[in-house]
PDB file of C-alpha atoms in Angstrom:
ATOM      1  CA  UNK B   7      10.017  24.728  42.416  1.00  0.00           C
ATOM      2  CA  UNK B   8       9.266  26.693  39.018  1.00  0.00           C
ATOM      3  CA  UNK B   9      11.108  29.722  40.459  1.00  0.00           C
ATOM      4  CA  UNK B  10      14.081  27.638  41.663  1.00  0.00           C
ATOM      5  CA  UNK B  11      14.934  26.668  38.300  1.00  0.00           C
ATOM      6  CA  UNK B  12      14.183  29.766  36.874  1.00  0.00           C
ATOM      7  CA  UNK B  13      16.572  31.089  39.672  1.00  0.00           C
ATOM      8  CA  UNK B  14      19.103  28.414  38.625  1.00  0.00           C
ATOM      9  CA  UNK B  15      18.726  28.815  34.811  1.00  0.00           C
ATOM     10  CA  UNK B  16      19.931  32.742  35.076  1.00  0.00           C
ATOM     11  CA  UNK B  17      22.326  32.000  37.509  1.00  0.00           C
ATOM     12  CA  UNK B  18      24.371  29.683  34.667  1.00  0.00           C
ATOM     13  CA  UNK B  19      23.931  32.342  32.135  1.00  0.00           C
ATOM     14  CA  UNK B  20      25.203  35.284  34.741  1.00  0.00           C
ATOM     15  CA  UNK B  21      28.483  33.060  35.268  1.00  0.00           C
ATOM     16  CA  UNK B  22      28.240  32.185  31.204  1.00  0.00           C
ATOM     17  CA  UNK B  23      28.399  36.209  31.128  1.00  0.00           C
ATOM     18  CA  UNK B  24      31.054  36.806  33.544  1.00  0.00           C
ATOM     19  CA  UNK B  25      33.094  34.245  31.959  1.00  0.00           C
ATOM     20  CA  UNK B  26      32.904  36.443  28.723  1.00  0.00           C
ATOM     21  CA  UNK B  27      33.589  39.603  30.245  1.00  0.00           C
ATOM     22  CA  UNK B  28      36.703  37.885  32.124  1.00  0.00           C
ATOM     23  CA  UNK B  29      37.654  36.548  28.440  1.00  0.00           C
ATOM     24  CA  UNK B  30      37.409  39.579  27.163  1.00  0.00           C
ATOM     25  CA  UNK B  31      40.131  41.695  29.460  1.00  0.00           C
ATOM     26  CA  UNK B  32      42.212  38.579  28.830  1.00  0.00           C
ATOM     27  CA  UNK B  33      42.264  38.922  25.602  1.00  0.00           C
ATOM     28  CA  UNK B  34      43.390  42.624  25.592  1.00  0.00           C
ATOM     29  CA  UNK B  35      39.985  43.802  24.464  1.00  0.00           C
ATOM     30  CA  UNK B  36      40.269  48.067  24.397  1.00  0.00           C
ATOM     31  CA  UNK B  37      36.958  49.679  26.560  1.00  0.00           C
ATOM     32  CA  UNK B  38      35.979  50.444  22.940  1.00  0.00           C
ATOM     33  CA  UNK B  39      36.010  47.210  21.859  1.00  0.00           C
ATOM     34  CA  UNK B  40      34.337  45.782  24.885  1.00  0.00           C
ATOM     35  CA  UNK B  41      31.876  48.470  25.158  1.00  0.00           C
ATOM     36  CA  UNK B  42      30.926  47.772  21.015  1.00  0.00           C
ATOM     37  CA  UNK B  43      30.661  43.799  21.692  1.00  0.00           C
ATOM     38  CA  UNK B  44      28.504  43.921  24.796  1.00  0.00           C
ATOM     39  CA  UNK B  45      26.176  46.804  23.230  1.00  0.00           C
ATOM     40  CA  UNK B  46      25.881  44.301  20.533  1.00  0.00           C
ATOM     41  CA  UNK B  47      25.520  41.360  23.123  1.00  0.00           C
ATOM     42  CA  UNK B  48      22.978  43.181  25.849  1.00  0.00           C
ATOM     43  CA  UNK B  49      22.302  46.569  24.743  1.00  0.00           C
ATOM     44  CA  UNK B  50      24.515  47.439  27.253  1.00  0.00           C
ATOM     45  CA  UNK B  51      27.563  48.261  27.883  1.00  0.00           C
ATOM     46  CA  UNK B  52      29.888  47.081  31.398  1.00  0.00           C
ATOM     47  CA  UNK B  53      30.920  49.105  33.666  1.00  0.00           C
ATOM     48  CA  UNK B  54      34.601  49.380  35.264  1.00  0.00           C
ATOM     49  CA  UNK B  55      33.981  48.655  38.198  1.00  0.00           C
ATOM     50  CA  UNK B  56      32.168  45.724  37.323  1.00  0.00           C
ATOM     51  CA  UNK B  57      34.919  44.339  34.875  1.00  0.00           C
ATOM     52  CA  UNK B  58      37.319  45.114  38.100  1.00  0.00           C
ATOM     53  CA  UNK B  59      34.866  43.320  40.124  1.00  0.00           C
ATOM     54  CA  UNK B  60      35.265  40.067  38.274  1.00  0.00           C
ATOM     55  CA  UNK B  61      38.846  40.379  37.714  1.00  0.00           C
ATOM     56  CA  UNK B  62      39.450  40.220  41.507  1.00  0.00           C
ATOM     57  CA  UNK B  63      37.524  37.320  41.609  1.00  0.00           C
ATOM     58  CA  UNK B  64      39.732  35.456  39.096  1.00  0.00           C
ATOM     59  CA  UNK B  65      42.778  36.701  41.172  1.00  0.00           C
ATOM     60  CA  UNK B  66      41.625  35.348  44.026  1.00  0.00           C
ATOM     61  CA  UNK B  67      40.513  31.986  42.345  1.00  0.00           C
ATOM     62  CA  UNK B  68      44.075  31.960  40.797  1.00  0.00           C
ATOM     63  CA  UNK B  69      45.763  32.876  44.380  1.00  0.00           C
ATOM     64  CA  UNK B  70      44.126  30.060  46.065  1.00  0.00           C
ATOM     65  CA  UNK B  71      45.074  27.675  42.856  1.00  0.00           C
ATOM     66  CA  UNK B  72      48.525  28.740  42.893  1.00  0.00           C
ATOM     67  CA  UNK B  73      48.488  27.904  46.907  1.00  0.00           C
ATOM     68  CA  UNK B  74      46.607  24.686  47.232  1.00  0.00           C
ATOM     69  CA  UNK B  75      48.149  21.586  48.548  1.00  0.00           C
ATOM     70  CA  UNK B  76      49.191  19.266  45.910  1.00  0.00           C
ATOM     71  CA  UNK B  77      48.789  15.375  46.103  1.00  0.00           C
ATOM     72  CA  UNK B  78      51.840  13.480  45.689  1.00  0.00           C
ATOM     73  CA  UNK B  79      50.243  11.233  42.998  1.00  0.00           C
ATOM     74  CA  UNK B  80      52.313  11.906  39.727  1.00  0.00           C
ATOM     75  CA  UNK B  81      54.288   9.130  38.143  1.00  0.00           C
ATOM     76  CA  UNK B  82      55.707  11.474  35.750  1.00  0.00           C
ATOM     77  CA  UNK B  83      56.677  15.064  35.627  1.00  0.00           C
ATOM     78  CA  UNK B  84      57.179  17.116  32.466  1.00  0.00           C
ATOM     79  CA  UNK B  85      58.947  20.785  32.750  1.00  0.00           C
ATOM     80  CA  UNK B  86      58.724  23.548  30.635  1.00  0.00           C
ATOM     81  CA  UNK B  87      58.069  27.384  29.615  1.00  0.00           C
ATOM     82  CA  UNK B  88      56.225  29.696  27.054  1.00  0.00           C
ATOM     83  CA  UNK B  89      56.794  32.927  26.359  1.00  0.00           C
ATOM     84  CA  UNK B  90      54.061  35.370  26.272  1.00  0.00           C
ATOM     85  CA  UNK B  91      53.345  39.042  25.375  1.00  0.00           C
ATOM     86  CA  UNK B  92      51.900  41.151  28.224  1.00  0.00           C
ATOM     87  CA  UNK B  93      51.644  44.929  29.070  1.00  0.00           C
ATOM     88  CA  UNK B  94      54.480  46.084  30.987  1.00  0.00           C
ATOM     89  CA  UNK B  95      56.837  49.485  31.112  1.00  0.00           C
ATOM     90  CA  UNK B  96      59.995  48.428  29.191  1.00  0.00           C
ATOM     91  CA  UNK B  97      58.893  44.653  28.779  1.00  0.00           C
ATOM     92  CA  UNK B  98      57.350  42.622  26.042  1.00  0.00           C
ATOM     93  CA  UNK B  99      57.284  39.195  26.907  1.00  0.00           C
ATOM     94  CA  UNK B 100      58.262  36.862  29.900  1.00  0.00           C
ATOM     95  CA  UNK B 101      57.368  33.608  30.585  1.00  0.00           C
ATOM     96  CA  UNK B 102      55.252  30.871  31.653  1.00  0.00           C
ATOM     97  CA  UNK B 103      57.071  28.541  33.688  1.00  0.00           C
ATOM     98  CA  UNK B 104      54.325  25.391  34.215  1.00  0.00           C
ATOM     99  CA  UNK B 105      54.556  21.887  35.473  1.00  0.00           C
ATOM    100  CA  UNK B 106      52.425  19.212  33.919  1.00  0.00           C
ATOM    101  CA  UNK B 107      51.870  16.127  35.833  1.00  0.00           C
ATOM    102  CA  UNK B 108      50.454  12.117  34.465  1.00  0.00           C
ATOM    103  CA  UNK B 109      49.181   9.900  36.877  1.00  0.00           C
ATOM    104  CA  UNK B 110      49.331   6.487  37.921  1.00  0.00           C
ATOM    105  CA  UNK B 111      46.257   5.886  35.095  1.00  0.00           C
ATOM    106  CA  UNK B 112      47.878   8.103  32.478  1.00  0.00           C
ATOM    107  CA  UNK B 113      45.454  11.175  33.401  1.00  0.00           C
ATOM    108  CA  UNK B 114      47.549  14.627  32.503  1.00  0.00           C
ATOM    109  CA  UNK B 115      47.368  17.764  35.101  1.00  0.00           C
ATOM    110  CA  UNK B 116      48.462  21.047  35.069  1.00  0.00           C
ATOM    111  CA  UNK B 117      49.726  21.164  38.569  1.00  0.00           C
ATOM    112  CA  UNK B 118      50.771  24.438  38.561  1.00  0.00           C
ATOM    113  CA  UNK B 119      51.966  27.387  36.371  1.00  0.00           C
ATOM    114  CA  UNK B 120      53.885  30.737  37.363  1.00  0.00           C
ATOM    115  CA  UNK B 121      54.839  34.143  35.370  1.00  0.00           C
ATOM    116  CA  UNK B 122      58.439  34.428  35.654  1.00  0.00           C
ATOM    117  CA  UNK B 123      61.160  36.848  34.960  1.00  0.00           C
ATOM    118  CA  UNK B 124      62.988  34.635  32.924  1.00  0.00           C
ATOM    119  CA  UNK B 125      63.776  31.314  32.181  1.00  0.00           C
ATOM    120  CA  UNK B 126      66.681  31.023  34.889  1.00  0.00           C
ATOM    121  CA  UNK B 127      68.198  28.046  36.978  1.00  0.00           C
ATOM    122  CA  UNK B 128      66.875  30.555  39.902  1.00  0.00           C
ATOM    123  CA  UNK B 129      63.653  30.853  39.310  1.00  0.00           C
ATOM    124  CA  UNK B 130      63.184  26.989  37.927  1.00  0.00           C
ATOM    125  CA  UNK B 131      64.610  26.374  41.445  1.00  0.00           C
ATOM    126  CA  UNK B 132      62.196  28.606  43.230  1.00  0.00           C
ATOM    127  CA  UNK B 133      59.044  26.576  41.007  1.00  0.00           C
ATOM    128  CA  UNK B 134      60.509  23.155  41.638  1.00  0.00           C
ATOM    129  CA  UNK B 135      60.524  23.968  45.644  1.00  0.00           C
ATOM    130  CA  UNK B 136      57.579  25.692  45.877  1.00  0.00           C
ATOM    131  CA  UNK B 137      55.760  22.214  44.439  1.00  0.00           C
ATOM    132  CA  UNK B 138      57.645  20.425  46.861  1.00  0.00           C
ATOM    133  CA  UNK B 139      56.443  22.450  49.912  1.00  0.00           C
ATOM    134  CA  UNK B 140      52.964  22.342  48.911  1.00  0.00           C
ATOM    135  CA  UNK B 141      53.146  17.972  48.773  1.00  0.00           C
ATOM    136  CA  UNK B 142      54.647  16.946  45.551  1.00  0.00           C
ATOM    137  CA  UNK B 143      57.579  15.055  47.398  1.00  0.00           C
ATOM    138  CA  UNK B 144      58.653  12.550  44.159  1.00  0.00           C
ATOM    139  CA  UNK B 145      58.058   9.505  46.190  1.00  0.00           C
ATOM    140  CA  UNK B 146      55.645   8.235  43.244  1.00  0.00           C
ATOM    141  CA  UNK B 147      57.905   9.834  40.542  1.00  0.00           C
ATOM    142  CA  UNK B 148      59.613   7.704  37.885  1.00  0.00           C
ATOM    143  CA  UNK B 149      60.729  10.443  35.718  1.00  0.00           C
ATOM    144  CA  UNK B 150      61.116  13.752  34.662  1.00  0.00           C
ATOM    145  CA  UNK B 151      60.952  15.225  31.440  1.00  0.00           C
ATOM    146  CA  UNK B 152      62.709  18.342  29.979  1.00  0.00           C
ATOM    147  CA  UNK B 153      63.883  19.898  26.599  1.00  0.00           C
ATOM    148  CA  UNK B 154      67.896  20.890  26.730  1.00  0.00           C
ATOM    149  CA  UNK B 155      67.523  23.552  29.322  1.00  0.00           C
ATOM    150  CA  UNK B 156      70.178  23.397  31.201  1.00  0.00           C
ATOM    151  CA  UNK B 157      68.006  25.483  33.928  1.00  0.00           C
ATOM    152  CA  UNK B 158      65.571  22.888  34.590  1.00  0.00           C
ATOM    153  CA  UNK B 159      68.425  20.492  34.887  1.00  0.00           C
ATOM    154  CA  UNK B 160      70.409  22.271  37.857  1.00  0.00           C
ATOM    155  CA  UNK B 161      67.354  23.152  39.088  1.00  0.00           C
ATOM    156  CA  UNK B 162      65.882  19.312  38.696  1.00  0.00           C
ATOM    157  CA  UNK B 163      69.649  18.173  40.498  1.00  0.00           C
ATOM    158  CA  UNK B 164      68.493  20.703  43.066  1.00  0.00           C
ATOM    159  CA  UNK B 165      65.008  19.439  44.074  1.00  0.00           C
ATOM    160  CA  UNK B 166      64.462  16.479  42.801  1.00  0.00           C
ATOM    161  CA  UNK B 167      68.409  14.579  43.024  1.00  0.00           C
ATOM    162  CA  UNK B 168      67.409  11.157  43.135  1.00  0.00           C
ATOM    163  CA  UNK B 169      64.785  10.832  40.158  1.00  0.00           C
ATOM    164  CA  UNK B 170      65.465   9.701  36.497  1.00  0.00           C
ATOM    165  CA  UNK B 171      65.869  13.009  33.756  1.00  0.00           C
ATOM    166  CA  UNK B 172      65.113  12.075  30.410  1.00  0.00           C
ATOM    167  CA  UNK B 173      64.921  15.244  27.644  1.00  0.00           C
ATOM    168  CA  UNK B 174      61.391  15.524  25.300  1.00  0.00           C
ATOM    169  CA  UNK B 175      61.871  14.072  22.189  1.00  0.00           C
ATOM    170  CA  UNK B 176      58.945  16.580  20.605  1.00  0.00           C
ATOM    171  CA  UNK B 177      61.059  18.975  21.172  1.00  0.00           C
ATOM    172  CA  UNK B 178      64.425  17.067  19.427  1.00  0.00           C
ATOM    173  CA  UNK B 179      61.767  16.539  17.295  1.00  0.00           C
ATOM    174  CA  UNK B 180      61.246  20.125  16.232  1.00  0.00           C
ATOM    175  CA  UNK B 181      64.709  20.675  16.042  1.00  0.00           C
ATOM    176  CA  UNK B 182      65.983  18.213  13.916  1.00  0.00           C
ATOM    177  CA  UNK B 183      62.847  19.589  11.504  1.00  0.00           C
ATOM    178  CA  UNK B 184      64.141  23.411  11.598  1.00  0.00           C
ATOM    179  CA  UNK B 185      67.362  21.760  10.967  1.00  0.00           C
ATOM    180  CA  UNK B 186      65.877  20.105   7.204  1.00  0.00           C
ATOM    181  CA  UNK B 187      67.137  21.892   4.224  1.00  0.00           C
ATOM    182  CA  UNK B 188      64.938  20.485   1.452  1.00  0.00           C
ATOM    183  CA  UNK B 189      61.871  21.077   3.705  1.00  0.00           C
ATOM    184  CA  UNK B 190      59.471  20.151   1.095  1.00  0.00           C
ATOM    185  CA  UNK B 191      61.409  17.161  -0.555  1.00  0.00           C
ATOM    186  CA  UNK B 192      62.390  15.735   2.680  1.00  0.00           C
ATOM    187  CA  UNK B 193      60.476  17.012   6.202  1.00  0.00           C
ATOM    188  CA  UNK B 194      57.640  14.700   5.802  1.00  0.00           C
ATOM    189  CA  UNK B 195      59.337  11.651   5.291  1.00  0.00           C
ATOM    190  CA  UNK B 196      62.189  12.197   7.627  1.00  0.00           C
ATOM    191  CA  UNK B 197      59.626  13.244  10.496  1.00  0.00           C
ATOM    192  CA  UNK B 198      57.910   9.912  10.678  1.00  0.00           C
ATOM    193  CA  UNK B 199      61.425   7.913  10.422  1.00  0.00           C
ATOM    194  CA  UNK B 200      62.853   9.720  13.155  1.00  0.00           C
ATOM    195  CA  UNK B 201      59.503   9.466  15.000  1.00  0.00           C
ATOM    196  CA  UNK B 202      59.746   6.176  14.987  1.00  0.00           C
ATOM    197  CA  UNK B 203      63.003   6.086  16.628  1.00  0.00           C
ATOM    198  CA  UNK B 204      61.685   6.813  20.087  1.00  0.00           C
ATOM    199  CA  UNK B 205      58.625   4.643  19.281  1.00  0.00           C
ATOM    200  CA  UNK B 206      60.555   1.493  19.750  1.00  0.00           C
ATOM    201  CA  UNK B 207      59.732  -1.093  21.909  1.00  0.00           C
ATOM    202  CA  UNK B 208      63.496  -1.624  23.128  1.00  0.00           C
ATOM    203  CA  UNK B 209      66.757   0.180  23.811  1.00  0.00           C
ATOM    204  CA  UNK B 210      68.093  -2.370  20.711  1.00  0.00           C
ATOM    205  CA  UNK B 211      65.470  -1.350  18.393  1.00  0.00           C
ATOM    206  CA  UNK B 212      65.767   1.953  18.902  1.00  0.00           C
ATOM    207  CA  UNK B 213      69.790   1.812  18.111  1.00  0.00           C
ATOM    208  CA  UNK B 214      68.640   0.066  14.814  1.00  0.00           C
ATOM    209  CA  UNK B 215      66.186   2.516  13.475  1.00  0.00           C
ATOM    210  CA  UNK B 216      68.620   5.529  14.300  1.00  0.00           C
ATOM    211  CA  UNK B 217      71.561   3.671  12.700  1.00  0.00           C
ATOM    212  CA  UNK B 218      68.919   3.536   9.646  1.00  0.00           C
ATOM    213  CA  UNK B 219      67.651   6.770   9.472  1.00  0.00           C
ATOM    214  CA  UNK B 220      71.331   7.701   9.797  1.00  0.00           C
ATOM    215  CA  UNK B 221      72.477   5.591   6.655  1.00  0.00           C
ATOM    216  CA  UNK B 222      69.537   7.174   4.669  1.00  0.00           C
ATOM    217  CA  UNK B 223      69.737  10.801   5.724  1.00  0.00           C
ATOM    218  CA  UNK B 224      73.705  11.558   6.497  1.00  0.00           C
ATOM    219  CA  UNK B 225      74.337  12.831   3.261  1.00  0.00           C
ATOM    220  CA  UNK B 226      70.947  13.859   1.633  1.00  0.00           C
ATOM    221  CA  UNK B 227      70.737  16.269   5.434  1.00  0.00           C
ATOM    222  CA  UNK B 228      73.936  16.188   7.166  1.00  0.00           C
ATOM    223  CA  UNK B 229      72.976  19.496   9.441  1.00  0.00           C
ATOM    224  CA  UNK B 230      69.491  17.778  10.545  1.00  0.00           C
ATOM    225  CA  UNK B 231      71.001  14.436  11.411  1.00  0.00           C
ATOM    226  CA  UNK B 232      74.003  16.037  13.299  1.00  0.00           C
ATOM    227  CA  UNK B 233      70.844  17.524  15.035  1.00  0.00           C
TER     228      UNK B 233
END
């Protein structure tokens, strides 16, 4: 029994290892830098094929992620992309196309994610069906969100026809705060007033607040209420 857990013990700190190493090439770590932090960390360095080793195993782990079925239990479905830098001849960012999913009990999922080439009605179409093969039909969906990409829109009309688009307001949000002139003077207050706008309990209420926050701001920030 002793040597079971002993067996156990170093088999959570071998994966707690591994995990670092992994980290490590993710984070763009040169061999010299990995070879100086793991002399520091074991008095050893790691070897290539070892780091290659593990790498394989994440692909494969990230293969079978990117290929599982998906339950069709998502009442709402929120769209978007990230761009990120990578290592490639000639190219110095693409992006992250990734679908985030809430369910009945307002749990949030990453259901899936893919490196694209762009951010293109083709390959949002090519993301949207590929959920739908693998189970995420829309039968339980109420709504999607989006920001004003009129990519994920076709490709939205495309897949999903028949349920309800409605476009982020964190990201209206954002732009209506780029949009502030007298940043200081004004972003803090006007943030939490327009915040409030799509905090409303009704369609009514809402209409009031904006007509508000229009009447205070119209003149004072004409480019960030045109926003």
């Amino acid at each position: 029994d002793y040597v079971y857990k002993l067996f156990s013990k170093y088999q959570r700190r071998q994966q707690k290892f591994d995990d670092m190493v992994v980290l490590s090439l993710l984070l763009g770590f040169s061999t010299r830098k990995q070879q100086k932090f793991f002399q520091a960390f074991i008095g050893d360095s790691v070897s290539h094929q070892t780091a290659s080793s593990l790498l394989q195993n994440l692909a494969d782990e990230l293969r079978s992620y990117q290929t599982r079925p998906i339950e069709d239990k998502y009442r709402f479905l929120i769209l978007d992309g990230f761009w990120v830098h990578i290592k490639e001849l000639d190219i110095k960012k693409r992006p992250v196309l990734f679908a985030l999913g809430i369910t009945q009990d307002g749990k949030q999922e990453i259901i899936t994610f893919k490196l694209a080439k762009g951010e293109t009605e083709e390959e949002y179409t090519a993301f949207l069906n590929d959920l739908y093969r693998r189970g995420l039909l829309g039968e339980s969906l109420e709504l999607i969100i989006q920001d004003g990409s009129e990519a994920i829109a076709a490709a939205v009309n495309t897949v999903y026809p028949y349920t309800p688009r409605q476009r982020c307001y964190t990201h209206k949000l954002r732009n209506l705060l780029q949009n502030i002139r007298h940043k200081i003077k004004h972003r803090a207050k006007m943030a939490r007033q327009a915040s409030k706008i799509y905090k409303a309990s009704s369609r009514h209420e809402a209409i009031r607040r904006f007509r508000v926050f229009v009447n205070r701001w119209q003149y004072l920030e004409a480019r960030a209420v045109k926003c």
